[in-house]
Amino acid sequence: MRASRSGMSQVMVGRDDELRRLRRLVDGSEPSIAMLGGEPGIGKSRLVQELIAGLPDTLPVLDGQADPGTLSRPFEVLFDAIDSCHRSGGLDPELLRTVTDASRSMIDRIQAGLEIVRLLTTPGPSIVVFEDLHWADSESVALFERIADLGGGRLLVGTYRPDEITRRHPLADLLTRLERRYTVTNVRLERLSLADTSMFLKSATGRPPTYRTALSLHNRTGGNPFFLEELLKANGEADLDTLCDRPLPWNVAEALRRQLDDLDTGEQRIVEAAAVLGRKVPFDLLAAVTGHDENELIYALRDLVRRGLMVETGDDEFSFRHALTREALVDEMLGRQRRRLHELALETLLSTGSKDYALVAHHARGAGRYLDMVEAARRGMHVYLGMGSPYQALQLAEMGLDELPDDVELLSHGARAAWLAGLLDDAQELGRRWFDTAATREERADALRLLLRLSWEVGSSGSMRQRVGELRAEIEPLGDVPAKAHAFAAIAQACMLHDDTEQAVAWADKAIALGEKLGLPAVWVAGKLEKGSALVNVAAGVDDGIKLLNEAAQEAEQAGEWLLAARSLNNLYNLLPGGPADWAAALERMRTFAERAGFESLAGAAYFQGRARLAVQEGNLGAALAELESARRRDRGLLRTRNGSDYHGVFFAGLLLESGELDKAETVVRGLVEQSTDAYTMLTQVSVPGLQFHLACKLGRPDQAREHLRVVLDAVGTVGITGRDFAHDLISAGLAASLSADELRPVAEAIDDPLFDDAWRWLADGQLAEASGDHTEALRLYRAAVAEPSLLLPAQRGSGHLGAARCLLATGHLAEAREHVRAAERLLARWAGWRVTELTALRGRLGLAAPVPAGAGDQALTPREREVATLLAEGLTNAELARRLYISPRTAAVHVSNILSKLNLESRTQIAAWVRSREPA
């Protein structure tokens, strides 16, 4: 049987790692077992269908499914599989009669069933799937276990719902026996994450949802794919943003309400009260609203949890298992009934002095007490901003603005919260309203500071320059007041971001002086931050810049200015003395500070990109790609601005081109081209055309490459080279595509970084000299580029050594050429792609054997350790490993330690890179 894909999403979302694990099992020569568990609607059948759809048509597949009525029909799952199998026509009728003959012994019937399975799934590798084993008859369950004993490369897959397996169910003992007798791959499907929910919506509708829509629907459905599909079907062609407020489809609402049919009156009142109280229901609040004493409520909640209607989410805190159940209940209640419950909850919270301002505001609005709502929203947004929860602060600010739309305090905090949360369009709208509503120059200057920063974040240099002019005009008449000091720091930052070092330093000095005069640590620290960030970009100022950034980080931490501390370390971590371990530690501190500030772009995107850059600095291409893939999984599908830019796209595409993954690189580059809409952005002007040039060269399209090169050179003439390795990458790609040295020479001439000129310029000029046939000059330049201490990254140093080796080989100096190849081997030991291909070719020409790889490799690991390593590559923690494999967290930690020791690795990230390096292309 070939299962067809079901569901609205054309691409299976959020199950890539699980599908990869199953596909590895198909490729094995030994029998293997996989058990897929998960709640209803989570996607078990879709995962099986996706697995089958990707198999060769010649591979035998036997796929049977149980249904709620099969418990009384022996071997029903087998017969369902036979009915749908196109090969079943040739079966011996006597075998079928034996299986159905109740007068025969169970052993005979199972043996006949096994023979049927064997005949339908041979020769070669095959798959046998028994779906929904929680509904299966005991005979089908027994047959499933015996199939595992059949020889050959057969993958046996079973799916089930863990919550429906009681102690008396035949599957309960089977799961234990399988674990004891075989190596079982347990795949537990969890609900979709927010990022995966967004990708699901994007795949189903063809456009990315806004962050608000994705978050709302994720909360509504709990990340259950079935509920998402039903909501989308009911929405039809309407705007996705309207789906958040649409009522539930009748079939979904009715199915959810049926869960309540067996509840007694007391339990019915408890769940109704819980539905009104919110997504997370405190025990004491529920007790106060329902009037139940502690013992009565404990007994009722235990029964509701046992029924699977509610779950305990924390100490004395409960939620509905499915958020839509709560919504269906609330929709059915009378308005007066809801208001009464909100009023009771509000009075309880106010009388106890609750500091849960979001909950107070929620119930104040539900009770129609809008002054209480605004007061709670005003207090809450301050609290949530202080604890690094900007999205919650934004929600409260907007709740207050519904009643007081021109309140400057609500507008200012709402705009800042939206910016910190990465909701740039919302931040711009609230910032403009704040500026228009502001009554004083100080208030307008504060609004302009945020609008100035937002102009940079959305990539509009022209708007940024305009905002600087407006801000300078606004503060000109002011005396020495805090608003003016903060404005100085903001202008210094703008100049720093535009690489205007002289002006950045001048404005930063003004900010430091006025901040110290007025006793404003946030201002003088910001001044040091902007001045240090500007100075590290010029050769003469590096040492002073590092010193200032260190001071800024320390003073910001002491003052509790977490955003400034995070920004200081983000600009400093890879300039610190020491090595990769010290830089990684600084990066972790940066993330901690960013999380405390609630600054999404630093805590998430910049952190992962920083980890990837550190991996590149260590010469580990696999680890760098793994970090960026993890980051893109986290961010993908979310439209945080109207431009929907791919934060990691340029870096990721460049590394994909490095590794030779051209199809993936082409997809990423195509997306970047579609998103590059702002004529002022460097992304549009240089980086994306550079990637297009590189890709065209790799794909053997020299005419296209020349067109893109002209665009790149025009842009470089305006903004300069965007990265130290940019020129080297362009020249390498162009030479590989047979472009002439003269065509590529303008790229080398454009390198103008005063700090890193020499080594990078020598490398680029060496490549061009070699291409022109001047091996003597090329050798001199290559030697200079790789001489210790070299400022090149390991991969580029490796290329420099290979260039030197080629020149020495051409001039007959074989011994020295071999030395350079051995040096390149050390530098490229954890790299991949075209550089390693060049290394292999040179090694062959010089008669050198490949070095023995470090680490024991696959054979050193036990099957269980290989399974653990695969799960580590998916990013699982020890606790998640334990739950997935049904082992203790301590046992999981022992497995991880053994893997690190056997492979001679130091981190989980290195294990992930090791796993990916062994995946089939």
CSV table of C-alpha atoms in Angstrom, one decimal, residues 498-680:
chain,number,residue,atom,x,y,z
A,498,HIS,CA,27.0,53.7,9.8
A,499,ASP,CA,30.8,53.3,10.3
A,500,ASP,CA,31.3,57.0,10.9
A,501,THR,CA,33.9,56.5,13.6
A,502,GLU,CA,34.9,60.1,14.1
A,503,GLN,CA,31.3,61.3,14.7
A,504,ALA,CA,30.5,58.3,16.8
A,505,VAL,CA,33.3,59.0,19.1
A,506,ALA,CA,32.5,62.7,19.3
A,507,TRP,CA,28.8,62.1,20.2
A,508,ALA,CA,29.7,59.3,22.6
A,509,ASP,CA,32.1,61.6,24.5
A,510,LYS,CA,29.2,64.1,24.9
A,511,ALA,CA,27.0,61.4,26.2
A,512,ILE,CA,29.6,60.2,28.7
A,513,ALA,CA,30.2,63.7,30.0
A,514,LEU,CA,26.6,64.7,30.4
A,515,GLY,CA,25.7,61.3,31.8
A,516,GLU,CA,28.3,61.6,34.5
A,517,LYS,CA,27.2,65.2,35.2
A,518,LEU,CA,23.6,64.2,35.7
A,519,GLY,CA,24.4,61.0,37.5
A,520,LEU,CA,22.9,58.7,34.8
A,521,PRO,CA,24.8,55.4,34.6
A,522,ALA,CA,22.7,54.2,31.7
A,523,VAL,CA,23.9,57.1,29.6
A,524,TRP,CA,27.6,57.1,30.4
A,525,VAL,CA,27.6,53.3,30.0
A,526,ALA,CA,25.9,53.6,26.6
A,527,GLY,CA,28.4,56.2,25.6
A,528,LYS,CA,31.3,53.9,26.4
A,529,LEU,CA,29.5,51.1,24.5
A,530,GLU,CA,29.1,53.1,21.4
A,531,LYS,CA,32.6,54.6,21.5
A,532,GLY,CA,34.2,51.2,22.1
A,533,SER,CA,32.1,49.6,19.3
A,534,ALA,CA,33.3,52.3,16.9
A,535,LEU,CA,36.9,52.1,17.9
A,536,VAL,CA,37.3,48.4,17.5
A,537,ASN,CA,36.6,48.8,13.8
A,538,VAL,CA,39.8,50.8,13.1
A,539,ALA,CA,43.3,49.5,13.6
A,540,ALA,CA,44.5,52.4,15.8
A,541,GLY,CA,41.6,52.1,18.2
A,542,VAL,CA,41.3,48.4,18.8
A,543,ASP,CA,42.9,48.2,22.2
A,544,ASP,CA,41.1,51.3,23.5
A,545,GLY,CA,37.8,49.9,22.1
A,546,ILE,CA,38.2,46.6,23.8
A,547,LYS,CA,38.9,48.3,27.1
A,548,LEU,CA,35.8,50.5,26.8
A,549,LEU,CA,33.6,47.6,25.9
A,550,ASN,CA,34.9,45.7,28.9
A,551,GLU,CA,34.2,48.6,31.2
A,552,ALA,CA,30.7,49.1,29.7
A,553,ALA,CA,29.9,45.4,30.2
A,554,GLN,CA,31.0,45.4,33.8
A,555,GLU,CA,29.4,48.7,34.7
A,556,ALA,CA,26.1,47.8,32.9
A,557,GLU,CA,26.0,44.6,34.9
A,558,GLN,CA,26.5,46.4,38.2
A,559,ALA,CA,23.8,48.9,37.3
A,560,GLY,CA,21.3,46.3,36.2
A,561,GLU,CA,21.3,47.7,32.7
A,562,TRP,CA,21.0,44.3,31.1
A,563,LEU,CA,20.4,45.4,27.5
A,564,LEU,CA,23.6,47.5,27.6
A,565,ALA,CA,25.5,44.6,29.2
A,566,ALA,CA,24.3,42.3,26.4
A,567,ARG,CA,25.2,44.7,23.6
A,568,SER,CA,28.6,45.3,25.1
A,569,LEU,CA,29.4,41.6,25.2
A,570,ASN,CA,27.9,41.0,21.7
A,571,ASN,CA,30.4,43.5,20.3
A,572,LEU,CA,33.3,42.2,22.4
A,573,TYR,CA,33.2,38.4,22.9
A,574,ASN,CA,35.4,37.3,19.9
A,575,LEU,CA,37.9,40.2,20.6
A,576,LEU,CA,38.7,39.0,24.1
A,577,PRO,CA,42.1,37.5,24.8
A,578,GLY,CA,42.2,33.7,25.2
A,579,GLY,CA,40.6,31.4,22.7
A,580,PRO,CA,37.3,29.8,21.6
A,581,ALA,CA,36.4,28.6,25.1
A,582,ASP,CA,36.7,32.1,26.6
A,583,TRP,CA,34.7,33.6,23.7
A,584,ALA,CA,32.0,31.0,24.1
A,585,ALA,CA,31.7,31.8,27.8
A,586,ALA,CA,31.4,35.5,27.0
A,587,LEU,CA,28.7,34.7,24.4
A,588,GLU,CA,26.7,32.7,27.0
A,589,ARG,CA,26.9,35.7,29.4
A,590,MET,CA,25.7,37.9,26.6
A,591,ARG,CA,22.7,35.6,26.1
A,592,THR,CA,21.9,35.6,29.8
A,593,PHE,CA,21.9,39.4,29.9
A,594,ALA,CA,19.8,39.6,26.8
A,595,GLU,CA,17.2,37.3,28.2
A,596,ARG,CA,17.1,39.4,31.4
A,597,ALA,CA,16.5,42.4,29.2
A,598,GLY,CA,13.9,40.5,27.1
A,599,PHE,CA,15.8,41.5,23.9
A,600,GLU,CA,14.7,38.9,21.4
A,601,SER,CA,17.2,39.6,18.6
A,602,LEU,CA,20.2,39.2,20.9
A,603,ALA,CA,19.0,36.4,23.1
A,604,GLY,CA,18.0,34.3,20.1
A,605,ALA,CA,19.2,35.2,16.6
A,606,ALA,CA,22.5,36.9,17.5
A,607,TYR,CA,23.4,34.2,20.0
A,608,PHE,CA,23.0,31.4,17.6
A,609,GLN,CA,24.8,33.3,14.9
A,610,GLY,CA,27.6,34.0,17.4
A,611,ARG,CA,27.9,30.3,18.1
A,612,ALA,CA,28.1,29.6,14.4
A,613,ARG,CA,30.8,32.2,14.0
A,614,LEU,CA,32.8,30.7,16.8
A,615,ALA,CA,32.5,27.3,15.1
A,616,VAL,CA,33.9,28.8,11.9
A,617,GLN,CA,36.7,30.3,13.9
A,618,GLU,CA,37.4,26.8,15.2
A,619,GLY,CA,37.4,25.4,11.7
A,620,ASN,CA,34.2,23.3,12.3
A,621,LEU,CA,31.9,23.7,9.3
A,622,GLY,CA,29.5,21.0,10.5
A,623,ALA,CA,29.0,22.6,13.9
A,624,ALA,CA,28.4,26.0,12.3
A,625,LEU,CA,25.8,24.7,9.9
A,626,ALA,CA,24.1,22.8,12.8
A,627,GLU,CA,23.9,26.0,14.9
A,628,LEU,CA,22.4,28.0,12.0
A,629,GLU,CA,19.9,25.2,11.2
A,630,SER,CA,18.8,25.2,14.8
A,631,ALA,CA,18.4,28.9,14.7
A,632,ARG,CA,16.4,28.9,11.5
A,633,ARG,CA,14.2,26.1,12.8
A,634,ARG,CA,13.5,28.4,15.8
A,635,ASP,CA,12.8,31.5,13.7
A,636,ARG,CA,11.3,30.1,10.5
A,637,GLY,CA,7.8,30.9,9.4
A,638,LEU,CA,7.4,33.9,11.7
A,639,LEU,CA,6.7,37.3,10.0
A,640,ARG,CA,7.9,39.8,12.6
A,641,THR,CA,8.1,42.7,10.2
A,642,ARG,CA,6.4,43.3,6.9
A,643,ASN,CA,9.7,42.5,5.1
A,644,GLY,CA,9.9,39.1,6.8
A,645,SER,CA,13.7,39.1,6.5
A,646,ASP,CA,15.8,35.9,7.1
A,647,TYR,CA,18.2,37.0,9.8
A,648,HIS,CA,20.5,34.0,9.2
A,649,GLY,CA,20.0,33.6,5.5
A,650,VAL,CA,23.2,35.3,4.2
A,651,PHE,CA,25.5,33.5,6.6
A,652,PHE,CA,23.7,30.2,6.1
A,653,ALA,CA,23.8,30.4,2.3
A,654,GLY,CA,27.5,31.2,2.4
A,655,LEU,CA,28.2,28.1,4.5
A,656,LEU,CA,26.0,25.9,2.3
A,657,LEU,CA,28.0,27.1,-0.7
A,658,GLU,CA,31.2,26.3,1.2
A,659,SER,CA,30.0,22.7,1.9
A,660,GLY,CA,28.7,22.2,-1.7
A,661,GLU,CA,25.0,21.9,-0.7
A,662,LEU,CA,23.9,23.8,-3.8
A,663,ASP,CA,20.3,22.9,-3.9
A,664,LYS,CA,19.7,24.1,-0.4
A,665,ALA,CA,21.9,27.2,-1.0
A,666,GLU,CA,19.8,28.1,-4.1
A,667,THR,CA,16.6,27.9,-2.1
A,668,VAL,CA,17.9,30.2,0.6
A,669,VAL,CA,19.3,32.7,-1.9
A,670,ARG,CA,16.0,32.7,-3.8
A,671,GLY,CA,14.3,33.6,-0.5
A,672,LEU,CA,16.8,36.4,0.2
A,673,VAL,CA,16.3,37.9,-3.3
A,674,GLU,CA,12.5,38.0,-2.7
A,675,GLN,CA,13.0,39.7,0.7
A,676,SER,CA,15.6,42.3,-0.4
A,677,THR,CA,13.3,45.2,-1.1
A,678,ASP,CA,14.9,48.2,0.6
A,679,ALA,CA,17.3,50.0,-1.7
A,680,TYR,CA,19.3,51.3,1.2
